[in-house]
Coordinates of C-alpha atoms and ligand atoms in Angstrom, one line a residue:
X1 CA 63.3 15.5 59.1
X2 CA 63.4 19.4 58.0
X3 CA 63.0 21.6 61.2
X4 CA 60.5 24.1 60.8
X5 CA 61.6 27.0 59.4
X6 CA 60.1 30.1 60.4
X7 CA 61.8 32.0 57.7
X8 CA 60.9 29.7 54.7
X9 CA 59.2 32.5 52.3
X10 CA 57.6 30.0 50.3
X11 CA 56.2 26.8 52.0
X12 CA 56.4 23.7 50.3
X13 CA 52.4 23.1 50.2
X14 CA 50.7 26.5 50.2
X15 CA 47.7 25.9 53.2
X16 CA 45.6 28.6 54.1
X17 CA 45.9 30.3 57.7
X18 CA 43.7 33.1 59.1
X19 CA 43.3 34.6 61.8
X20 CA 39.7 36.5 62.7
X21 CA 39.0 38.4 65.7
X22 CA 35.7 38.1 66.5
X23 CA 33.8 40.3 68.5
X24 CA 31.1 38.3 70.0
X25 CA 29.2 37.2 73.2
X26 CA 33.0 37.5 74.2
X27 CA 35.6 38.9 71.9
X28 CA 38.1 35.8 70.8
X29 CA 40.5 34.8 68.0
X30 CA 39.0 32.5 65.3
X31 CA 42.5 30.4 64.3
X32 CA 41.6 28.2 60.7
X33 CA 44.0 26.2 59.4
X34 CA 43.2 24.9 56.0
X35 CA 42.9 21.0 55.4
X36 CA 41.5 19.1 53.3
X37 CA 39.6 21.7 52.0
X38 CA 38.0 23.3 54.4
X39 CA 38.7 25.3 57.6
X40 CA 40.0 23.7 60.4
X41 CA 38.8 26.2 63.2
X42 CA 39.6 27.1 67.3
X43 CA 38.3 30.1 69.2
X44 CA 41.5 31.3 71.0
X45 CA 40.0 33.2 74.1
X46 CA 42.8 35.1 74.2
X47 CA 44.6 35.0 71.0
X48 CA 47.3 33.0 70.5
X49 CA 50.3 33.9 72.8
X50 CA 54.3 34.5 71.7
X51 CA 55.6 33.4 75.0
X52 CA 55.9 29.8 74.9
X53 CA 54.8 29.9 79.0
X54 CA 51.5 30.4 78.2
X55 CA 48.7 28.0 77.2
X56 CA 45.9 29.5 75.4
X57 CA 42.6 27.8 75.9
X58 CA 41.2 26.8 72.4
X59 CA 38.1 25.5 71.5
X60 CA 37.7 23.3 68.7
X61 CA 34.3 24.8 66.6
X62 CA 32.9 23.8 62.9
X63 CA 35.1 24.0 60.3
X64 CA 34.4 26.9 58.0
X65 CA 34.2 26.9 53.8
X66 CA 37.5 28.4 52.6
X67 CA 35.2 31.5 51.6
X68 CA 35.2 32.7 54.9
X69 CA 38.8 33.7 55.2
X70 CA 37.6 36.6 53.1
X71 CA 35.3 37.9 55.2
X72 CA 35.3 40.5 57.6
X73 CA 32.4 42.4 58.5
X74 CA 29.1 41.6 60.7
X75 CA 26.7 38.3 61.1
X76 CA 23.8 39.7 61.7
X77 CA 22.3 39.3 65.7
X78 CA 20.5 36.1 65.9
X79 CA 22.6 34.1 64.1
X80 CA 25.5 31.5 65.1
X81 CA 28.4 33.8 65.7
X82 CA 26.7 37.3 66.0
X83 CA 29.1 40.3 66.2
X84 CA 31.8 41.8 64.6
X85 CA 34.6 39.6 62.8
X86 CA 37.7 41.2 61.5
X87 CA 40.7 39.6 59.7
X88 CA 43.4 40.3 62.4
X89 CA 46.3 38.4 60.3
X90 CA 46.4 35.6 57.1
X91 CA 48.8 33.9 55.3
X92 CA 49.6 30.3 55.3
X93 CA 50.5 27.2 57.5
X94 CA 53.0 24.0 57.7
X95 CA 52.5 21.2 59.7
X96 CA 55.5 19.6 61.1
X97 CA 55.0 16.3 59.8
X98 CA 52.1 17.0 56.4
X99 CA 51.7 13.3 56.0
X100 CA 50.4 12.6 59.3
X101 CA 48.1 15.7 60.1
X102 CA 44.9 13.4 59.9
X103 CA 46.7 11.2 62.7
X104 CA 48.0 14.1 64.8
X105 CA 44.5 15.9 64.9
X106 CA 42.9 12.2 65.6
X107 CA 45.5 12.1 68.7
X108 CA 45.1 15.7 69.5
X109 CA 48.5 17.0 69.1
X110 CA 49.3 18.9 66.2
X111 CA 52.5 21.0 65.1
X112 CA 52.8 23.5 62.7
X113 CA 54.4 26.4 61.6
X114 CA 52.3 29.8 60.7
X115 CA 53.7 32.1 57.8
X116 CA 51.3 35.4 58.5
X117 CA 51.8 38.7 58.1
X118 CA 51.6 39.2 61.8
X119 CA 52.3 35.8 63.4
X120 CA 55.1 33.4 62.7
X121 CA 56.8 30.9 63.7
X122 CA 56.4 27.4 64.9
X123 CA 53.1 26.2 67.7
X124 CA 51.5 23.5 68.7
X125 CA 47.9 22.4 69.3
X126 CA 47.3 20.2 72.5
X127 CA 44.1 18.8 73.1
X128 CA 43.3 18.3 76.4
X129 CA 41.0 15.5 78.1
X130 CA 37.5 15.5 77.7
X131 CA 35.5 16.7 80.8
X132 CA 32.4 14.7 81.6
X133 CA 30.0 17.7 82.4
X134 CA 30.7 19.0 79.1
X135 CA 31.9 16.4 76.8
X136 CA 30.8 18.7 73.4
X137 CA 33.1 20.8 74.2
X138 CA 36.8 20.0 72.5
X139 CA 39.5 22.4 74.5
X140 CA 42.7 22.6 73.1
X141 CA 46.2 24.7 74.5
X142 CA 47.9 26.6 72.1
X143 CA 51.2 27.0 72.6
X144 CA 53.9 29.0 71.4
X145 CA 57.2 26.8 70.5
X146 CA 60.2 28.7 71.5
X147 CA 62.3 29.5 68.3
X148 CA 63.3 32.8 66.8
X149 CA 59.6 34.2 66.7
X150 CA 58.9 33.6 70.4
X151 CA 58.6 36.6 72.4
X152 CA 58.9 35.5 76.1
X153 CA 57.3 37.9 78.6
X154 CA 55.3 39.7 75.6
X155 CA 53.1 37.5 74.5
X156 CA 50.5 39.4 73.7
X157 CA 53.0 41.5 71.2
X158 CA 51.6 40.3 68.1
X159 CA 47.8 41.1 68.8
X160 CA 48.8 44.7 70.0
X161 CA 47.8 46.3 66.9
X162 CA 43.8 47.2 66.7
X163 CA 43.5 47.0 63.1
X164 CA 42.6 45.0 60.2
X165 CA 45.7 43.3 58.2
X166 CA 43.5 43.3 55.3
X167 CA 41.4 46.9 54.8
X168 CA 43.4 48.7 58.1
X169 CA 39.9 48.9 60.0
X170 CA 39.3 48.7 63.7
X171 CA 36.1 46.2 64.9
X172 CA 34.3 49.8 65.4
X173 CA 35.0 50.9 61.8
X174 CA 34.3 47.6 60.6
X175 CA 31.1 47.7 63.1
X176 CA 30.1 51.1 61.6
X177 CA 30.5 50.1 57.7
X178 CA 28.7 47.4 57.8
X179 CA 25.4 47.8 56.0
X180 CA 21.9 47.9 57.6
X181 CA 20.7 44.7 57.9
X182 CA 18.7 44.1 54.5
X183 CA 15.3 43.2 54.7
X184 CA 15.0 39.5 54.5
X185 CA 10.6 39.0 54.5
X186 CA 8.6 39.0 51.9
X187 CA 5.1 40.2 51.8
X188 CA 4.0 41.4 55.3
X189 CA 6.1 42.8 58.5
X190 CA 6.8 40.7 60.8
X191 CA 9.4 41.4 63.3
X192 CA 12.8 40.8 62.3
X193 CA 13.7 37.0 64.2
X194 CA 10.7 35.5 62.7
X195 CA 11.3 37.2 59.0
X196 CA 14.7 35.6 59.9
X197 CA 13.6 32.4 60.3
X198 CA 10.2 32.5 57.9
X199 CA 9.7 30.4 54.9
X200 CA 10.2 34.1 53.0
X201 CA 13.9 34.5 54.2
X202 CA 16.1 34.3 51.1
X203 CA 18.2 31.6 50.9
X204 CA 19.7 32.1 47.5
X205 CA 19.9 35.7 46.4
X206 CA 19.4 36.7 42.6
X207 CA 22.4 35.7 40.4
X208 CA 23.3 36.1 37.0
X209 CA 19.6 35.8 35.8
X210 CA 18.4 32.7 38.4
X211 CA 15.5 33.8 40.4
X212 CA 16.0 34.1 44.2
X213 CA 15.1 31.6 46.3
X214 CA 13.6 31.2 49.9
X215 CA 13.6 28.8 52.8
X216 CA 9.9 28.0 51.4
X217 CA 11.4 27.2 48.1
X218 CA 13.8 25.1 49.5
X219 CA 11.7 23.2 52.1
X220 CA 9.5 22.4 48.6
X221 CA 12.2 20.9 47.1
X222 CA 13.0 18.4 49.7
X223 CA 9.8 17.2 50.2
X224 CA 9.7 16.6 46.5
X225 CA 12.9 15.0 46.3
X226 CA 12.8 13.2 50.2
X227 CA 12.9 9.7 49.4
X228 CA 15.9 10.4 46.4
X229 CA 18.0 12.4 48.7
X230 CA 17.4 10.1 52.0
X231 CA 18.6 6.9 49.8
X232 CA 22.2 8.5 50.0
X233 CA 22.3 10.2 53.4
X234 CA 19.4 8.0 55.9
X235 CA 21.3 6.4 58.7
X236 CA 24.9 7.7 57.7
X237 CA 27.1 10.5 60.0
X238 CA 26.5 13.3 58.5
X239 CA 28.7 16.4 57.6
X240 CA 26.3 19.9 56.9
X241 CA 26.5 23.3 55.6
X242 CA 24.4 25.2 57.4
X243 CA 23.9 28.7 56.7
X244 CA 21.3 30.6 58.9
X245 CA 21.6 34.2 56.7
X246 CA 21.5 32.5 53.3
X247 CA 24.6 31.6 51.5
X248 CA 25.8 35.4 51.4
X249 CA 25.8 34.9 55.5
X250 CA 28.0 32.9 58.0
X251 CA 28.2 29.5 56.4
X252 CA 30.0 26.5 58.3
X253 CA 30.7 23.1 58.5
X254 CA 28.8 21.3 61.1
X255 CA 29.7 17.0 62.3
X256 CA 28.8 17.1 65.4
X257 CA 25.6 17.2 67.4
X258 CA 24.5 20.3 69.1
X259 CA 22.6 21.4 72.2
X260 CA 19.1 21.5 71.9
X261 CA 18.8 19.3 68.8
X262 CA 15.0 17.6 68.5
X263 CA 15.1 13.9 68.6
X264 CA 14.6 13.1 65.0
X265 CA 18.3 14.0 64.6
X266 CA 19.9 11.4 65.9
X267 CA 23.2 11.4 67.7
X268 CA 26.2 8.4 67.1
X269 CA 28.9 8.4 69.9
X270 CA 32.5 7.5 68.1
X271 CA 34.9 7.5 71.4
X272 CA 37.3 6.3 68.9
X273 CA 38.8 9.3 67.4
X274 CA 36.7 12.3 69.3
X275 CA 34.4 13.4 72.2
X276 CA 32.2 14.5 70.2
X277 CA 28.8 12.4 69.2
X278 CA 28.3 12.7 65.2
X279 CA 24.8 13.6 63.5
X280 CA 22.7 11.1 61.5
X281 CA 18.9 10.7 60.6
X282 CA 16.5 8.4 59.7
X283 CA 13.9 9.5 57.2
X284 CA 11.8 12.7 56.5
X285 CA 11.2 14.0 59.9
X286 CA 14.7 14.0 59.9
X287 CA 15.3 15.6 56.6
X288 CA 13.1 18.5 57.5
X289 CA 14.3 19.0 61.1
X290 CA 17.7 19.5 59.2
X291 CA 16.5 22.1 56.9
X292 CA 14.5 23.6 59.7
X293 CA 18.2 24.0 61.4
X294 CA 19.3 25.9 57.9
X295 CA 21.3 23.1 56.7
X296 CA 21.8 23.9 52.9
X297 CA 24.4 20.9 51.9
X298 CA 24.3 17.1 52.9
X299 CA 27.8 15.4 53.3
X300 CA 27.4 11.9 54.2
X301 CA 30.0 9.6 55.1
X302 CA 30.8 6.5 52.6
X303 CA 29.5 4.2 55.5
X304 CA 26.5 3.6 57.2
X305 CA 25.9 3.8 61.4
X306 CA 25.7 -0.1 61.2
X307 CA 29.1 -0.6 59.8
X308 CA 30.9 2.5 59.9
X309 CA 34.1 0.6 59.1
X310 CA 33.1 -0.8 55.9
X311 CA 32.6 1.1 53.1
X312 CA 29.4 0.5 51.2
X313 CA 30.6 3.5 48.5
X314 CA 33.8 4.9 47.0
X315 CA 34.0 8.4 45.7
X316 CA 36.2 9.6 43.2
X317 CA 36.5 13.6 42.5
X318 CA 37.7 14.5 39.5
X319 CA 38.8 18.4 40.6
X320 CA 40.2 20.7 37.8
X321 CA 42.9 23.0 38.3
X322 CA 41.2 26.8 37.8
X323 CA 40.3 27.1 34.0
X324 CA 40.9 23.7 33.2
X325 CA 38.4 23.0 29.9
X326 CA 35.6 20.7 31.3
X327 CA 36.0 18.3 28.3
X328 CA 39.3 17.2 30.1
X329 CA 37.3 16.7 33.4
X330 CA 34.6 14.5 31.0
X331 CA 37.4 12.6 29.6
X332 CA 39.2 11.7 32.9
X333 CA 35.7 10.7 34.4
X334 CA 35.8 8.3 31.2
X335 CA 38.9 7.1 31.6
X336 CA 38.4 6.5 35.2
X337 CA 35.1 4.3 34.5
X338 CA 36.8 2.1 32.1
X339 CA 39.7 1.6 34.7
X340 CA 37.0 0.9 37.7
X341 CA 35.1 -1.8 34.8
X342 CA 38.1 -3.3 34.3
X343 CA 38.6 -4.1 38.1
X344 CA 35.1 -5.4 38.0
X345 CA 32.8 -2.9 39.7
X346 CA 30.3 -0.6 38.8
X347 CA 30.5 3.1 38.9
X348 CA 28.2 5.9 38.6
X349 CA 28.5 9.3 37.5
X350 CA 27.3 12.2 39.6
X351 CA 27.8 16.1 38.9
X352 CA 28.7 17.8 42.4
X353 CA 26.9 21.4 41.3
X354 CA 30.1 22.8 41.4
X355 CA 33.2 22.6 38.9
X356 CA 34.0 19.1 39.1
X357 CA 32.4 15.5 39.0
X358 CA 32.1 12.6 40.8
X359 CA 33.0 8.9 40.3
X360 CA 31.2 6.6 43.0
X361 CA 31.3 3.2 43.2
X362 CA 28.5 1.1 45.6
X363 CA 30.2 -1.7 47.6
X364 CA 28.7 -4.8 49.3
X365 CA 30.0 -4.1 52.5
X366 CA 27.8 -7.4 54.0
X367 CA 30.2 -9.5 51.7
X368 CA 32.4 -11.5 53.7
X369 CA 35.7 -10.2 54.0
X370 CA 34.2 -7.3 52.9
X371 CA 37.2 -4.2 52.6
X372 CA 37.6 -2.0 55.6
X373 CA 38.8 1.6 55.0
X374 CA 42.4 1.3 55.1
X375 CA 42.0 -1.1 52.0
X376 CA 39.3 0.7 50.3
X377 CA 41.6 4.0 50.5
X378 CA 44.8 2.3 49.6
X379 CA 42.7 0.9 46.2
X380 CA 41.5 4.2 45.6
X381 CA 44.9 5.7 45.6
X382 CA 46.6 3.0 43.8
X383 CA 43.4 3.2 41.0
X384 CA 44.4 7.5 40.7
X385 CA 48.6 6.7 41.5
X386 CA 48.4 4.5 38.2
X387 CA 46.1 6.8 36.1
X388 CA 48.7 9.9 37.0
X389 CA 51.7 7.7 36.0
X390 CA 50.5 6.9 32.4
X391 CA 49.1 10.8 32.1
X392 CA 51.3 12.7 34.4
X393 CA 50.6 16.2 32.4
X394 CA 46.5 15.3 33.2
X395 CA 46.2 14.3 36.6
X396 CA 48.4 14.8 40.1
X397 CA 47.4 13.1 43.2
X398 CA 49.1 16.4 44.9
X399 CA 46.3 18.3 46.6
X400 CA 48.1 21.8 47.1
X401 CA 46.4 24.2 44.5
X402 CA 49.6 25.6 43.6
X403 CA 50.7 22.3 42.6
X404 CA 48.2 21.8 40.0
X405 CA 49.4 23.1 37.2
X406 CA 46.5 23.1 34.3
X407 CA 46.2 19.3 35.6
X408 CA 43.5 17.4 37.3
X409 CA 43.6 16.3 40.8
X410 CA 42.5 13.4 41.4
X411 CA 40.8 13.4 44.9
X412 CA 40.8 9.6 46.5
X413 CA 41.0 10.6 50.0
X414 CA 37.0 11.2 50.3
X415 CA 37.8 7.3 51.2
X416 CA 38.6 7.4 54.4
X417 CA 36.3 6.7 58.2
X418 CA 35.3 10.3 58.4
X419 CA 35.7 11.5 55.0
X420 CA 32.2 12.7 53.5
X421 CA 31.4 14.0 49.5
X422 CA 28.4 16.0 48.6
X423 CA 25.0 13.7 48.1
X424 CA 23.3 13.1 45.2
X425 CA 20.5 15.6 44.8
X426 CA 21.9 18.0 47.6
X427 CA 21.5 21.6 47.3
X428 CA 24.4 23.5 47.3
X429 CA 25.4 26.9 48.9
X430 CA 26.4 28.3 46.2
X431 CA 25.5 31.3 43.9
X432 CA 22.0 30.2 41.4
X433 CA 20.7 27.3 43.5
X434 CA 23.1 24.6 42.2
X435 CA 21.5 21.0 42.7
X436 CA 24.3 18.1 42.7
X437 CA 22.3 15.2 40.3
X438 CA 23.1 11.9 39.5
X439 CA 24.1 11.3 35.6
X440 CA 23.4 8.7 33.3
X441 CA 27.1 7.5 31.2
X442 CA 25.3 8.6 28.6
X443 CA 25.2 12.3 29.8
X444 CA 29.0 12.0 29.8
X445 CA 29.9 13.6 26.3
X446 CA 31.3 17.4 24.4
X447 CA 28.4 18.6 25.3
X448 CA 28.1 17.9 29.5
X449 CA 28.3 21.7 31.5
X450 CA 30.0 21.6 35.0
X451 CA 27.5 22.9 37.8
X452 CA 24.5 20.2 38.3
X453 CA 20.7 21.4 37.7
X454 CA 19.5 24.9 39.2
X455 CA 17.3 23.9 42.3
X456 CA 14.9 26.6 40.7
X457 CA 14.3 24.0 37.2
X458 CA 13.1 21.5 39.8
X459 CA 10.1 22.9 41.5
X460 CA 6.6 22.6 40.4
X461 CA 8.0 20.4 38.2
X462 CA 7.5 16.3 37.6
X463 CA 10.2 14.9 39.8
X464 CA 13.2 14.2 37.6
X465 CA 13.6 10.3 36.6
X466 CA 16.5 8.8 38.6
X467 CA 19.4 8.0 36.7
X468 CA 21.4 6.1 39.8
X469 CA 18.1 3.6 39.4
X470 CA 20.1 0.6 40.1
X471 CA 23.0 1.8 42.4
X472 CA 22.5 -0.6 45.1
X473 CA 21.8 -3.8 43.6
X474 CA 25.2 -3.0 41.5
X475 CA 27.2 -2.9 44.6
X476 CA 30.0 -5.9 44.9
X477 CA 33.0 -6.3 47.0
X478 CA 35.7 -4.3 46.5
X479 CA 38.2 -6.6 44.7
X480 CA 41.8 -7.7 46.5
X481 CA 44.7 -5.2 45.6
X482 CA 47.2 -6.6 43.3
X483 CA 50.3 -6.6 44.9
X484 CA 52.6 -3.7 43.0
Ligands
MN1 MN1 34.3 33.0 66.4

């Protein structure tokens, strides 16, 4: 095995790391480590240390959308993670071993070399055993390895400068530019934490000619489309975007329960692989409880609470390279469907209300001998493996951007226990309201536009007909793989 190199210029797979002092209720480190597309996130009390003696604590918090390694500047008071955030240092990361990162996070022990403009060199990320009294809590110990980067006895070396490695700004510059807070209710005063939370607080802002729309506006829509969105998120772990100032404020990632949750959000307890209970709900009171919490995007898993080890849905996600022509994402998602025919099941077409599409797939998972995740993922690679084999200048299974190269990546490892994809008829958090829909085959042709239905086309308007009409009664077991 290649020992990590903290000199390597150019890492093999390009992941993102950054590095955000935050000035909060306490001022911490925010260390994100991309995977699998999103943010991997610990708040370092103390910044991450050069001198391999010490053990910072780390807390585990919600992964973050890649977006927010650009920001730096202030969340608003009132909302999760008030204060001032700064990008103290970026670049990217390695792990030790890239083909087990899923496994070492799982076991709570994770290696990996940082490539920042401040911070180098190789660490490691240790979780420690969960305390009873405060089992939502995930603490980790980072620890610098000792290798050409460590500085034992000045730890603290690398966090000695007070600026910004991106603009050059100190927290109290950053603090000070920051504009006044903009005025978020409409019609009527109010004061400020009730305008925040009021059905007039703009969600979406105005972009590129789509109106702006409100927590009203969206609370509308889901009671509208309740029943269509609950068939494809009720009683499944949930993962949610939540974003309390509207998608132009802090947006995360949230899996896991929180304090002071009402009961209609129910809680699942997987002791297997964390400490932390996972989020699902049951029907509307749920829904809206959700919304009321400014969740935005639903994720649900590919599995419901009754058999979260059988798959009842596959997902495939057709995800172009940057300025890929769409009509090569419509073909693949052709190609695909003839492929997942030929294997005898049934899959549906759903735009995601961002740049790609999905494939998905219902499976009987009450079958006997139905597939359990480790087959249902090795199908689903061995399904994209073979379509990249006979097109290898279309599709790569790699998922580094950089990799890409004017191809498409085929995306198969939204089939695994804890993986999640974006629901049918979830809004997205994204600029004009994007709605992710459910297509008809038939939609599938030259003249099919990337970005799902603007939320804004679907209120005060009939409900639109439902194009995944006969999704579950099309489910079947997932067939045996061929050997290779
Ligand atoms: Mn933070």
């Amino acid at each position: 095995m290649r020992a990590p190199s903290p000199d390597h210029a150019t890492p093999p797979h390009a992941l993102a790391y950054v590095l955000q002092r935050h000035d909060a209720t306490r001022l911490h480190y925010d260390l994100r480590l991309e995977w699998r597309g999103v943010m991997k996130s610990w708040a370092v009390t103390l910044g991450p240390s050069l001198d391999p003696a010490d053990r910072r604590l780390a807390i585990a918090v919600e992964d973050h959308p890649l977006a927010w390694n650009a920001f730096e500047g202030v969340i608003p008071a009132g909302e999760y993670g008030a204060g001032t955030v700064q990008i103290y240092d970026r670049g990217t990361w390695v792990p030790d071993a890239p083909d087990r990162v899923d496994a070492d996070l799982a076991a709570g022990k994770l290696g990996f070399t940082l490539h920042g403009a401040r911070l180098r060199g190789g660490f490691a990320l240790v979780r420690m055993p969960p305390r009873e009294e405060d089992r939502r809590q995930e603490s980790w110990l980072l620890i610098k390895k000792n290798d050409a980067w460590a500085r034992p006895g000045a730890g603290d070396a690398a966090l000695a400068d007070p600026t910004s490695v991106v603009s050059g700004r100190t927290l109290a510059a950053i603090a000070a530019d920051a504009p006044p807070r903009r005025r978020r209710a409409q019609g009527g005063g109010g004061d400020g934490s009730a305008a925040a939370h009021g059905p007039g607080r703009v969600i979406w802002p105005v972009s590129d000619g789509r109106p702006a729309l409100t927590r009203g506006d969206l609370l509308r829509y889901i009671e509208a489309y309740a029943d269509r969105l609950l068939r494809h998120i009720a009683r499944r772990p949930l993962t949610m975007l939540r974003a309390p100032g509207g998608i132009d404020g802090h947006v995360f990632l949230q899996r896991h329960a929180m304090k002071g949750m009402p009961a209609v959000i129910r809680e699942i307890d997987l002791t297997d692989d964390t400490c932390e209970p996972y989020v699902y709900i049951e029907g509307v009171a749920g829904l809206l409880a959700l919304v009321r919490l400014h969740v935005v995007e639903f994720h649900p898993w590919g599995a419901t609470v009754d058999a979260l080890n059988t798959p009842d849905r596959l997902t495939f996600d057709l995800d172009p390279d940057a300025g890929l022509d769409f009509g090569r994402v419509v073909s693949a998602a052709g190609e695909l469907k003839q492929r997942l025919e030929a294997a005898g099941l049934a899959p549906f077409l759903k735009s995601t209300g961002g740049k790609g599409l999905h494939v998905v797939v219902p499976l009987d998972a009450r079958a006997p001998g139905a597939a359990g995740w480790p087959a249902a993922k090795a199908f689903a690679r061995n399904l994209c493996a073979t379509m990249a084999a006979d097109s290898p200048d279309r599709y790569t299974l790699t998922l580094a951007k950089k990799a890409r190269g004017g191809r498409i990546f085929l995306d198969y490892l939204r089939n695994d226990r804890t993986a999640s994809a974006i629901a049918p008829w979830s809004p997205r958090a994204r600029a004009g309201a994007p709605v992710a829909v459910p297509l008809a085959w038939s939609a599938l042709d030259a003249g099919l536009r990337p970005g799902g239905r603007p939320l804004a086309s679907l209120l005060d308007a009939p409900v639109l007909p439902d194009s995944w009409a006969g999704f579950e009664a099309a489910a079947v077991r997932l067939p045996d793989l061929k050997p290779a």
